[in-house]
CSV table of C-alpha atoms in Angstrom, one decimal:
chain,number,residue,atom,x,y,z
A,1,LYS,CA,108.6,72.5,121.0
A,2,GLN,CA,110.6,75.1,122.9
A,3,GLU,CA,108.7,76.6,125.8
A,4,VAL,CA,110.0,79.8,127.5
A,5,THR,CA,108.7,80.8,130.9
A,6,GLN,CA,109.4,84.1,132.7
A,7,ILE,CA,109.0,84.7,136.5
A,8,PRO,CA,107.7,86.8,138.0
A,9,ALA,CA,104.9,88.0,135.6
A,10,ALA,CA,104.9,91.4,137.4
A,11,LEU,CA,107.2,93.2,139.8
A,12,SER,CA,107.1,96.5,141.6
A,13,VAL,CA,110.1,97.9,143.4
A,14,PRO,CA,111.2,101.3,144.8
A,15,GLU,CA,113.8,103.3,143.0
A,16,GLY,CA,117.4,102.3,143.7
A,17,GLU,CA,116.8,98.6,144.3
A,18,ASN,CA,118.7,95.9,142.5
A,19,LEU,CA,116.5,93.3,141.0
A,20,VAL,CA,116.5,90.0,139.1
A,21,LEU,CA,114.2,88.8,136.4
A,22,ASN,CA,114.2,85.1,135.6
A,23,CYS,CA,113.7,83.1,132.3
A,24,SER,CA,113.7,79.4,131.8
A,25,PHE,CA,113.5,77.3,128.6
A,26,THR,CA,112.8,73.6,128.0
A,27,ASP,CA,115.2,72.7,125.2
A,28,SER,CA,118.9,73.4,125.9
A,29,ALA,CA,119.8,73.2,122.2
A,30,ILE,CA,119.8,76.9,121.6
A,31,TYR,CA,121.9,79.2,119.4
A,32,ASN,CA,121.4,82.3,121.6
A,33,LEU,CA,119.2,84.0,124.2
A,34,GLN,CA,118.1,87.6,124.0
A,35,TRP,CA,116.5,90.0,126.4
A,36,PHE,CA,114.3,92.7,125.0
A,37,ARG,CA,112.5,95.7,126.5
A,38,GLN,CA,109.0,96.8,125.4
A,39,ASP,CA,107.4,100.1,126.4
A,40,PRO,CA,103.6,100.2,126.2
A,41,GLY,CA,102.3,100.2,122.7
A,42,LYS,CA,105.7,100.1,121.2
A,43,GLY,CA,108.0,97.7,119.4
A,44,LEU,CA,110.8,95.7,121.1
A,45,THR,CA,114.3,97.1,121.8
A,46,SER,CA,117.2,94.6,122.1
A,47,LEU,CA,119.0,94.8,125.5
A,48,LEU,CA,121.4,91.9,125.6
A,49,LEU,CA,122.2,88.9,123.4
A,50,ILE,CA,124.1,85.9,124.9
A,51,GLN,CA,125.5,83.3,122.5
A,52,SER,CA,125.1,79.7,123.5
A,53,SER,CA,128.9,79.5,124.2
A,54,GLN,CA,128.8,82.5,126.5
A,55,ARG,CA,127.9,82.6,130.2
A,56,GLU,CA,127.0,86.3,130.6
A,57,GLN,CA,126.8,89.7,128.9
A,58,THR,CA,126.9,93.2,130.4
A,59,SER,CA,125.6,96.6,129.3
A,60,GLY,CA,125.7,99.4,131.7
A,61,ARG,CA,123.5,98.6,134.7
A,62,LEU,CA,122.3,95.4,133.0
A,63,ASN,CA,123.8,92.0,133.3
A,64,ALA,CA,122.4,88.8,131.8
A,65,SER,CA,123.6,85.3,132.6
A,66,LEU,CA,123.0,82.0,130.8
A,67,ASP,CA,123.1,78.5,132.1
A,68,LYS,CA,122.3,76.4,129.1
A,69,SER,CA,122.5,73.1,130.7
A,70,SER,CA,119.9,73.9,133.3
A,71,GLY,CA,117.8,76.0,130.8
A,72,ARG,CA,117.9,79.2,132.8
A,73,SER,CA,118.8,82.9,132.3
A,74,THR,CA,118.7,85.9,134.6
A,75,LEU,CA,118.6,89.6,133.9
A,76,TYR,CA,120.1,91.6,136.7
A,77,ILE,CA,119.3,95.3,136.8
A,78,ALA,CA,121.4,97.4,139.2
A,79,ALA,CA,120.2,100.6,140.9
A,80,SER,CA,116.8,100.6,139.3
A,81,GLN,CA,115.3,103.9,138.0
A,82,PRO,CA,111.7,104.9,137.2
A,83,GLY,CA,112.8,105.0,133.5
A,84,ASP,CA,113.4,101.2,133.7
A,85,SER,CA,109.7,100.7,134.0
A,86,ALA,CA,108.7,98.5,131.0
A,87,THR,CA,108.0,94.9,130.1
A,88,TYR,CA,111.1,92.7,129.7
A,89,LEU,CA,110.9,89.8,127.3
A,90,CYS,CA,113.2,86.8,127.1
A,91,ALA,CA,113.6,85.0,123.8
A,92,VAL,CA,115.6,82.0,122.7
A,93,LEU,CA,116.8,81.1,119.2
A,94,SER,CA,116.7,77.4,118.6
A,95,GLY,CA,115.6,77.3,114.9
A,96,TYR,CA,115.0,80.0,112.4
A,97,ALA,CA,113.0,82.2,114.6
A,98,LEU,CA,112.8,83.3,118.2
A,99,ASN,CA,110.6,81.7,120.9
A,100,PHE,CA,109.4,84.3,123.4
A,101,GLY,CA,108.3,84.2,127.0
A,102,LYS,CA,105.3,86.2,128.1
A,103,GLY,CA,107.4,88.9,129.8
A,104,THR,CA,107.9,90.5,133.2
A,105,SER,CA,106.1,93.8,133.7
A,106,LEU,CA,108.4,96.0,135.8
A,107,LEU,CA,107.3,99.1,137.7
A,108,VAL,CA,110.0,101.2,139.5
A,109,THR,CA,108.4,103.7,141.8
A,110,PRO,CA,110.1,107.0,142.8
B,1,ASP,CA,118.4,106.4,109.6
B,2,GLY,CA,118.4,102.6,109.2
B,3,GLY,CA,115.5,100.7,110.6
B,4,ILE,CA,112.1,99.1,110.2
B,5,THR,CA,108.9,101.0,109.4
B,6,GLN,CA,105.4,99.6,109.8
B,7,SER,CA,102.2,101.2,108.6
B,8,PRO,CA,99.6,102.1,109.5
B,9,LYS,CA,100.0,102.5,113.3
B,10,TYR,CA,96.3,101.7,113.8
B,11,LEU,CA,94.1,99.7,111.4
B,12,PHE,CA,90.4,99.0,111.5
B,13,ARG,CA,88.9,95.9,109.9
B,14,LYS,CA,85.3,95.3,109.0
B,15,GLU,CA,83.9,91.8,109.2
B,16,GLY,CA,84.7,89.8,106.0
B,17,GLN,CA,87.4,92.3,104.9
B,18,ASN,CA,91.0,91.6,104.0
B,19,VAL,CA,93.5,94.1,105.3
B,20,THR,CA,97.2,94.4,104.6
B,21,LEU,CA,99.9,95.6,107.0
B,22,SER,CA,103.0,97.1,105.6
B,23,CYS,CA,106.6,96.4,106.7
B,24,GLU,CA,109.7,97.9,105.1
B,25,GLN,CA,113.3,97.7,106.2
B,26,ASN,CA,116.4,99.5,104.9
B,27,LEU,CA,118.9,97.4,106.9
B,28,ASN,CA,119.7,95.2,103.9
B,29,HIS,CA,118.6,92.2,106.0
B,30,ASP,CA,117.8,88.9,104.3
B,31,ALA,CA,115.4,87.6,107.0
B,32,MET,CA,112.1,89.1,108.0
B,33,TYR,CA,109.4,88.0,110.4
B,34,TRP,CA,105.8,88.7,111.4
B,35,TYR,CA,104.7,88.2,115.0
B,36,ARG,CA,101.4,88.6,116.8
B,37,GLN,CA,101.1,89.9,120.4
B,38,ASP,CA,98.0,89.6,122.5
B,39,PRO,CA,97.6,91.3,125.9
B,40,GLY,CA,99.7,89.6,128.6
B,41,GLN,CA,101.2,87.2,126.0
B,42,GLY,CA,104.5,86.7,124.4
B,43,LEU,CA,105.1,87.1,120.7
B,44,ARG,CA,103.9,84.3,118.5
B,45,LEU,CA,105.4,83.8,115.0
B,46,ILE,CA,103.0,84.1,112.0
B,47,TYR,CA,105.4,83.8,109.0
B,48,TYR,CA,109.0,84.3,108.3
B,49,SER,CA,111.1,84.8,105.1
B,50,GLN,CA,114.7,83.9,104.7
B,51,ILE,CA,115.2,85.3,101.2
B,52,VAL,CA,113.2,87.0,98.4
B,53,ASN,CA,110.4,84.9,96.9
B,54,ASP,CA,110.5,82.4,99.8
B,55,PHE,CA,108.6,82.3,103.1
B,56,GLN,CA,107.6,79.8,105.7
B,57,LYS,CA,104.6,79.3,108.0
B,58,GLY,CA,105.1,80.0,111.7
B,59,ASP,CA,103.1,78.7,114.6
B,60,ILE,CA,99.9,80.6,113.9
B,61,ALA,CA,99.8,81.1,110.1
B,62,GLU,CA,96.1,80.2,109.5
B,63,GLY,CA,94.1,83.2,108.3
B,64,TYR,CA,97.2,85.1,107.2
B,65,SER,CA,99.2,85.4,104.0
B,66,VAL,CA,102.4,87.1,103.0
B,67,SER,CA,104.6,87.9,100.0
B,68,ARG,CA,108.3,88.7,99.6
B,69,GLU,CA,108.8,90.2,96.2
B,70,LYS,CA,111.5,92.6,97.3
B,71,LYS,CA,114.2,92.2,99.9
B,72,GLU,CA,113.1,95.3,101.8
B,73,SER,CA,109.4,94.6,102.0
B,74,PHE,CA,107.3,91.9,103.7
B,75,PRO,CA,103.6,92.8,103.8
B,76,LEU,CA,101.1,90.7,105.8
B,77,THR,CA,97.5,90.3,104.8
B,78,VAL,CA,95.0,89.4,107.4
B,79,THR,CA,92.2,87.6,105.6
B,80,SER,CA,88.6,87.1,106.5
B,81,ALA,CA,89.4,83.6,107.5
B,82,GLN,CA,91.2,85.0,110.6
B,83,LYS,CA,88.3,85.1,113.1
B,84,ASN,CA,90.1,86.8,115.9
B,85,PRO,CA,92.4,89.3,114.3
B,86,THR,CA,92.4,92.0,117.1
B,87,ALA,CA,96.1,92.1,118.3
B,88,PHE,CA,99.3,94.0,118.1
B,89,TYR,CA,101.4,93.0,115.0
B,90,LEU,CA,105.2,93.3,115.0
B,91,CYS,CA,107.5,93.0,112.1
B,92,ALA,CA,111.2,92.2,112.6
B,93,SER,CA,114.4,91.5,110.6
B,94,ASN,CA,117.9,90.3,111.0
B,95,ALA,CA,120.8,89.7,108.7
B,96,LEU,CA,120.3,86.0,108.3
B,97,ALA,CA,117.5,83.7,109.6
B,98,GLY,CA,118.9,81.6,112.4
B,99,GLY,CA,122.0,83.8,112.5
B,100,GLN,CA,123.7,84.9,115.6
B,101,GLU,CA,122.7,88.6,115.4
B,102,THR,CA,119.9,90.3,117.2
B,103,GLN,CA,116.5,90.9,115.6
B,104,TYR,CA,115.4,94.5,115.0
B,105,PHE,CA,111.7,95.3,115.5
B,106,GLY,CA,109.4,97.8,113.9
B,107,PRO,CA,107.0,100.0,116.0
B,108,GLY,CA,104.0,97.8,115.4
B,109,THR,CA,100.5,98.0,114.0
B,110,ARG,CA,97.5,97.7,116.2
B,111,LEU,CA,94.6,96.0,114.4
B,112,LEU,CA,91.1,96.4,115.7
B,113,VAL,CA,87.8,94.9,114.4
B,114,LEU,CA,84.8,97.2,113.9
């Protein structure tokens, strides 16, 4: 069974810092990997989707990389802002549905 | 606006009662999913449906039931057999199960036990 792990579980940084969130998965036979954002009490918003044949995707200040052979992905957030405060979830598609990590709770302080 | 709606936002269940959570999408997606989220946990799959009149159990289906009579609707019933139903329930959809597109999520329903 696919297991997805996210490190760290929580992170607090001052505004303006660049930061990296980590995701690892146990089975490299995946179709894609997705990063989501979740605000408290809300649903999930898709940030980036990386197909299994791709190495990275970029959207604005966000960059996600994928190393399928080692079972790792990173989400890089540049020049963090207080509005980036949320929980970030990593999920891999290796069957008909996504397998999620437990998330990284990010707090960006002014 | 295209999207997924879930209702109600909050739902209270009495012991021994069955309750139904609504999920509707107007994205013309074939695949729909129900996830459960507990505090500090990732999402766990309850049921999914690839097409109308067909659905499959996920990792934690015990105590839950679903139906898929219409493409746009995928209601979830939490039965009295589910002994620990307090959680945040999220519905999602994408164009095709196992497809390469992202999943879209609804705003969620928080279920509480009285």
